[in-house]
Coordinates of C-alpha atoms in Angstrom, one line a residue:
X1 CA -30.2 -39.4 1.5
X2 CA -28.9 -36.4 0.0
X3 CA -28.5 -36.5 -3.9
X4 CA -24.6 -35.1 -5.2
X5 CA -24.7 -31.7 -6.0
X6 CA -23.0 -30.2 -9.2
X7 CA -22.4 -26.7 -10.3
X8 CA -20.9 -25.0 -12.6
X9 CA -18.6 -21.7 -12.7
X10 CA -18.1 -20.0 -15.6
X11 CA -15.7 -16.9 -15.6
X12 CA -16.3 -14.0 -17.7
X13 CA -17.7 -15.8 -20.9
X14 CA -18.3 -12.2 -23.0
X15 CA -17.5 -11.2 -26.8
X16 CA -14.2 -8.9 -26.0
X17 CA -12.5 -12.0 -24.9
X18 CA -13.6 -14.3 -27.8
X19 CA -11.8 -14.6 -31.2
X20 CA -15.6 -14.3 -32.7
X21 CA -15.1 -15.4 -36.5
X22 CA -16.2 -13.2 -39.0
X23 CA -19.7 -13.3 -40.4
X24 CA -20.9 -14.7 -37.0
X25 CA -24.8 -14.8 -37.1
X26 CA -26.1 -12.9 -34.2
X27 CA -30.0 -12.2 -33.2
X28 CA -30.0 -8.6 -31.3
X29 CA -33.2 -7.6 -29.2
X30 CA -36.3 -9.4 -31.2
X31 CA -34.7 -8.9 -34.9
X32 CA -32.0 -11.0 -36.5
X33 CA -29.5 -9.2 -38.5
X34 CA -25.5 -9.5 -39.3
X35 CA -23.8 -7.2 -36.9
X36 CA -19.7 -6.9 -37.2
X37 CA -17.9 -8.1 -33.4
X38 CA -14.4 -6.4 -32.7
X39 CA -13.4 -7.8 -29.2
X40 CA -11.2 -6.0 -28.1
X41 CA -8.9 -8.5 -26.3
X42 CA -9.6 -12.2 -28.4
X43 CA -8.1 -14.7 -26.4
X44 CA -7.0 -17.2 -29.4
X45 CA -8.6 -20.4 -28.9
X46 CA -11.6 -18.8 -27.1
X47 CA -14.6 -19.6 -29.8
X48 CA -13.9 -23.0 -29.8
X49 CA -13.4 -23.2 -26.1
X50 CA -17.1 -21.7 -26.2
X51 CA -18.6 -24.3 -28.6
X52 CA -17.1 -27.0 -26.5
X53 CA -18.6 -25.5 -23.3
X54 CA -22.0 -25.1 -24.6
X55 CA -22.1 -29.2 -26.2
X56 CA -21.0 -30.0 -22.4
X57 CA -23.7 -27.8 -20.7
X58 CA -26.2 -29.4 -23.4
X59 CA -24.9 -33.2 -22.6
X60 CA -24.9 -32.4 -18.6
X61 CA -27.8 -30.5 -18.5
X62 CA -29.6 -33.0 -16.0
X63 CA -26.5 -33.6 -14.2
X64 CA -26.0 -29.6 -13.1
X65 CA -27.6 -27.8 -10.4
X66 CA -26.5 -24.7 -10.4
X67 CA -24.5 -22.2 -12.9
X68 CA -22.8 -19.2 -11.8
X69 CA -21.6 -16.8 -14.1
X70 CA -18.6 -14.0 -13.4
X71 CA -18.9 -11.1 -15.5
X72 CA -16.1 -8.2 -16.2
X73 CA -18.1 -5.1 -16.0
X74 CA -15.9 -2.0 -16.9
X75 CA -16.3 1.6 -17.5
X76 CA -14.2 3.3 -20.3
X77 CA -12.3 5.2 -17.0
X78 CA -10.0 2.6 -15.5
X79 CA -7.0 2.0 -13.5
X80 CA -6.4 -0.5 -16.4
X81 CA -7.4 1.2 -19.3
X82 CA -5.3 4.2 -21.2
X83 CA -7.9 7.3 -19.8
X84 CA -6.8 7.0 -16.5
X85 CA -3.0 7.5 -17.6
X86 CA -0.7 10.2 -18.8
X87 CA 2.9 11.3 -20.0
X88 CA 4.6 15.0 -19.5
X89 CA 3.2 15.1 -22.9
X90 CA -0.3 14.3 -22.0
X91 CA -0.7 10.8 -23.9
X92 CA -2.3 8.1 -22.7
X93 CA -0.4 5.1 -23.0
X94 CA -0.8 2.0 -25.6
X95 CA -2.2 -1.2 -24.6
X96 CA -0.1 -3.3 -23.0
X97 CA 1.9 -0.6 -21.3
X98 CA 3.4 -2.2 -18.1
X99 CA 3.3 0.5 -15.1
X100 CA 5.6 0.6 -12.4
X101 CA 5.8 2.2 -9.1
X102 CA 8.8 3.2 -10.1
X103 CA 7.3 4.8 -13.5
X104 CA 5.0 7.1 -11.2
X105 CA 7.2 8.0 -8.7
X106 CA 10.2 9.3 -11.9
X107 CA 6.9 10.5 -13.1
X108 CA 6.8 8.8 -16.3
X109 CA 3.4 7.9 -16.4
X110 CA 1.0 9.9 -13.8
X111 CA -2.8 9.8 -13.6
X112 CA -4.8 12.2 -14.8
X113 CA -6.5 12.9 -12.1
X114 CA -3.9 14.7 -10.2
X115 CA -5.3 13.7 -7.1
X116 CA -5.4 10.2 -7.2
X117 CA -1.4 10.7 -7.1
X118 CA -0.9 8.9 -3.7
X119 CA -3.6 6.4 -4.7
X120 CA -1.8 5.3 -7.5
X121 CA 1.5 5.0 -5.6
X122 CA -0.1 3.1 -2.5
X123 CA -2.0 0.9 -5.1
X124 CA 1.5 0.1 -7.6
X125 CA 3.2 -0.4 -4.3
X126 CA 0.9 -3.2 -2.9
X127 CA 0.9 -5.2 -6.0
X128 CA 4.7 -5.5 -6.1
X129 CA 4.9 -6.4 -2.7
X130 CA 2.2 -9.0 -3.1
X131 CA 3.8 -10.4 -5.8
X132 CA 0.3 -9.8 -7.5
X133 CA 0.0 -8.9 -11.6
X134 CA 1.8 -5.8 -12.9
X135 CA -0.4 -3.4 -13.6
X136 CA -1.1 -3.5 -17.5
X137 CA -2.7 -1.2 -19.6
X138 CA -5.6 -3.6 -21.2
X139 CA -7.5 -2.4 -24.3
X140 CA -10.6 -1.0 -23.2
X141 CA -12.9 -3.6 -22.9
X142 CA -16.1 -5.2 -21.3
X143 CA -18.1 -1.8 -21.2
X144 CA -21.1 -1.8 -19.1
X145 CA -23.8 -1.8 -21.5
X146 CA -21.8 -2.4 -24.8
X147 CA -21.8 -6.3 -27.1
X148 CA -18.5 -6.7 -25.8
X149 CA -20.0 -7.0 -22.3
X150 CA -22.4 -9.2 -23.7
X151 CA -22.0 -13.4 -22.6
X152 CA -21.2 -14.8 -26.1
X153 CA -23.9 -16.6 -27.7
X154 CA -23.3 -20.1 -27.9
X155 CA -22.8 -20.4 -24.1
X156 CA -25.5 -17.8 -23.8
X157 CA -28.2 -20.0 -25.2
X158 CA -26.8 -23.3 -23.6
X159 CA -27.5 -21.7 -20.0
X160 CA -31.0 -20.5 -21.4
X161 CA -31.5 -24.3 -22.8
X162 CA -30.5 -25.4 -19.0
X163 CA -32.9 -22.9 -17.3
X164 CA -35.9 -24.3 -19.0
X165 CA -35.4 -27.8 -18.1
X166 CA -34.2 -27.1 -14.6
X167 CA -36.5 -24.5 -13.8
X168 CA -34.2 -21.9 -12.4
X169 CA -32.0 -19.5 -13.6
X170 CA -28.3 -18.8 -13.1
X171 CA -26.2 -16.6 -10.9
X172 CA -24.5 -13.6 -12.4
X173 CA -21.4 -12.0 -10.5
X174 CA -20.2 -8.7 -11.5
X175 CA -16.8 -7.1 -11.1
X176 CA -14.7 -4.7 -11.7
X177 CA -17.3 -1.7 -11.5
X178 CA -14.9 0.3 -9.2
X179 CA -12.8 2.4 -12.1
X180 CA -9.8 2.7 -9.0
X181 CA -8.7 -1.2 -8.8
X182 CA -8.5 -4.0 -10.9
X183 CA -11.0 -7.0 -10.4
X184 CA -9.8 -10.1 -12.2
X185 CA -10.6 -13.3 -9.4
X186 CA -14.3 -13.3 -8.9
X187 CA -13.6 -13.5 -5.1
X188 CA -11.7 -9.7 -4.3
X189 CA -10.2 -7.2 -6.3
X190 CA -6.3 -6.6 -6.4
X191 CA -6.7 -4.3 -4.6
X192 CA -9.3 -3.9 -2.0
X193 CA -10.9 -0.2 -1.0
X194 CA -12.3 0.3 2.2
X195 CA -15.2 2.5 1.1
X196 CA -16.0 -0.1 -1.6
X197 CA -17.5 -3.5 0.0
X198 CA -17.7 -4.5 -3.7
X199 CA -13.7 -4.8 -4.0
X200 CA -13.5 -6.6 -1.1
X201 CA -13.6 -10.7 -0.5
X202 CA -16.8 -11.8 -1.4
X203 CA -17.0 -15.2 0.0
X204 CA -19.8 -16.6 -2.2
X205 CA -17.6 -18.6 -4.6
X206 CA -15.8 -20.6 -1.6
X207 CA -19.1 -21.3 -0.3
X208 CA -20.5 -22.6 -3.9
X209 CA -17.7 -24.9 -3.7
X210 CA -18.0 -26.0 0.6
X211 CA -21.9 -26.3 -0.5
X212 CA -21.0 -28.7 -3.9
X213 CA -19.8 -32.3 -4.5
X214 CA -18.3 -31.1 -7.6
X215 CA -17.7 -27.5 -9.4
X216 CA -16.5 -27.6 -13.0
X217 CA -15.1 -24.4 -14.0
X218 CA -14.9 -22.9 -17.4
X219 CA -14.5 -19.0 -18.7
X220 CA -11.2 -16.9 -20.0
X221 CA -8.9 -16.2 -20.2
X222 CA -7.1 -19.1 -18.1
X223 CA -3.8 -17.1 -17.6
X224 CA -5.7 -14.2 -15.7
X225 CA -9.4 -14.2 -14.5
X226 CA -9.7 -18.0 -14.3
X227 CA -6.6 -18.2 -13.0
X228 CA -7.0 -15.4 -10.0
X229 CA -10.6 -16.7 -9.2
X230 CA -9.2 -20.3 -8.2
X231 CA -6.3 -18.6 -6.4
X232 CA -8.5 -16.7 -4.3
X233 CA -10.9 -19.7 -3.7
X234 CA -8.5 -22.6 -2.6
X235 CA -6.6 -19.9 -0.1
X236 CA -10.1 -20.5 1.8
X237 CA -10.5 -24.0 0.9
X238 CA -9.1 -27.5 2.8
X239 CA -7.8 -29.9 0.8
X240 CA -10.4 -32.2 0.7
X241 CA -12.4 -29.1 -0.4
X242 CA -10.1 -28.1 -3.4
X243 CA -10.2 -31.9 -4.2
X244 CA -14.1 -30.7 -5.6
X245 CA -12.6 -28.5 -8.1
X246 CA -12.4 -29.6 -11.8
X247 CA -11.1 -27.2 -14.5
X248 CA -12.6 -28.1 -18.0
X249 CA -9.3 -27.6 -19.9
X250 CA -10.4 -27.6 -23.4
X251 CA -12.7 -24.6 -22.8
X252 CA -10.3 -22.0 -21.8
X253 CA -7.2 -20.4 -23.5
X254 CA -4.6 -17.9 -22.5
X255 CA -3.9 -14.4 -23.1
X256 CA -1.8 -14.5 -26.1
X257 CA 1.8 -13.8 -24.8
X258 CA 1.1 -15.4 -21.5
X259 CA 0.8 -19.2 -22.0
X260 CA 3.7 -19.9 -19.7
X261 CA 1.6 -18.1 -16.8
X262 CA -1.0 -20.6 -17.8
X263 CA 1.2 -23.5 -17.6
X264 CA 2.8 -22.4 -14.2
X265 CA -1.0 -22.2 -13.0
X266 CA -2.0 -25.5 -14.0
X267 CA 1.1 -27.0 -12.3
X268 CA 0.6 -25.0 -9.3
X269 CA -3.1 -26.3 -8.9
X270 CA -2.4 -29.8 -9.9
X271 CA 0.1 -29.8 -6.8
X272 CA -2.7 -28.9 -4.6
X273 CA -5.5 -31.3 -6.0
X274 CA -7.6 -29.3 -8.3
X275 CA -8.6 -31.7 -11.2
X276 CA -8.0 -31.0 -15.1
X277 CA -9.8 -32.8 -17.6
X278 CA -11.1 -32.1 -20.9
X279 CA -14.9 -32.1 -22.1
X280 CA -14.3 -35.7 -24.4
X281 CA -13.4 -37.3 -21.2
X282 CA -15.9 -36.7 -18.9

């Protein structure tokens, strides 16, 4: 008889998402020291959506199989960060600058590589017609190889805790590598590049769940990465298979400014049979 199987998926857990308080202790490499955090996109609400996730991991250690971790992995050059971008006058744009087809083609904002000119326009023009996300100017963030692309550490050493007493280690996922699309469900990018099999569906987080009894799913920010990953899962799932899905609500917050997105995602999903519950009621 085969014994229920339970994993769990955590989306991009790292420090430039996390509202880190100040005068965090944090150990780096074998010393312990006081080091300053400035993420660069705090999602309010996100440190104690951490602490919650990392009693839960603790308390259901024995109960979990498997943990697989997404991981936004940036370089500073990128479709969504200000480098990429420029005005007549050659600024970059501010965070939070929407882009429109429209902008490029009245040549308000162009890229600065010249040559990516009809990239840019084919790529703008795909997400409108998807209805997909705008495409926004985030603050740099999630730097290969900087803290912000770090996992925060109270879910860091929760997973550590688990692999000791399961034996095993988790599953790490990276995207968003390619500086020419954006990456924020853990399944494709936006906008998928035919001489990059990294942007394109990756069908290891549908088969997680077809493979499961029950996948809880945790991470930030809920109004964008966790959101798009469970999009792009239950188009591939059955309804009994989306049934297996169980978003731990208390551990993920919003993108300040875009709590209605979250709300209209939750409703969305609920319609469909994905489960919300918080941590204190499972």
């Amino acid at each position: 008889m085969r014994l229920p199987m339970t994993s769990l998926l955590i989306i991009d857990p790292q420090y430039d998402f996390y509202d880190v308080p100040v005068n965090e202790q944090f150990t780096l490499g074998s010393a312990s020291q006081k080091i300053t955090i400035s993420p660069a996109l705090p999602v309010p609400g996100a440190w104690e959506d951490a602490n919650k996730l990392a009693a839960f991991i603790s308390k259901q250690q024995k109960n979990i199989n498997q943990i697989i971790v997404t991981l936004d992995s940036h370089h500073e050059y990128d479709i969504a960060h200000a480098p990429y971008w420029k005005n007549e006058a050659g600024e970059h744009p501010a965070p939070f600058t929407l882009i429109s087809h429209q902008n490029i083609v009245d040549g308000i904002w162009l890229p600065t590589d010249p040559t990516l000119l009809n990239h840019v326009l084919n790529y703008t023009q795909s997400l409108e017609k998807e209805g997909k996300y705008s495409l926004l100017i985030w603050p740099t963030h999630c730097v290969i190889g900087s803290v912000g692309h770090d996992i925060v550490k109270p879910i860091d050493t929760a997973i550590h805790a688990w692999e000791q007493q399961a034996n095993t280690q988790h599953i790490s996922i990276a995207k968003g590598e390619n500086p020419h699309t954006e990456h924020y469900g853990g399944c494709e990018a936006e906008y998928p590049l035919e001489d990059d099999k990294n942007t394109q569906f990756d069908p290891q987080l549908v088969e997680l769940v077809k493979q499961n009894d029950q996948v809880y799913i945790s991470g930030q920010a809920l109004s964008h990465c966790v959101a798009s990953t469970v999009e792009q899962m239950v188009e591939k799932l059955t309804s009994e298979e989306i049934k297996k899905l169980t978003i731990l609500i208390d551990t993920t917050s919003p993108v300040a400014g875009f709590e209605q997105q979250a709300k209209d995602f939750i409703n969305k999903m609920s319609s469909i049979g994905v489960n919300f519950v918080t941590t204190s009621n499972l």
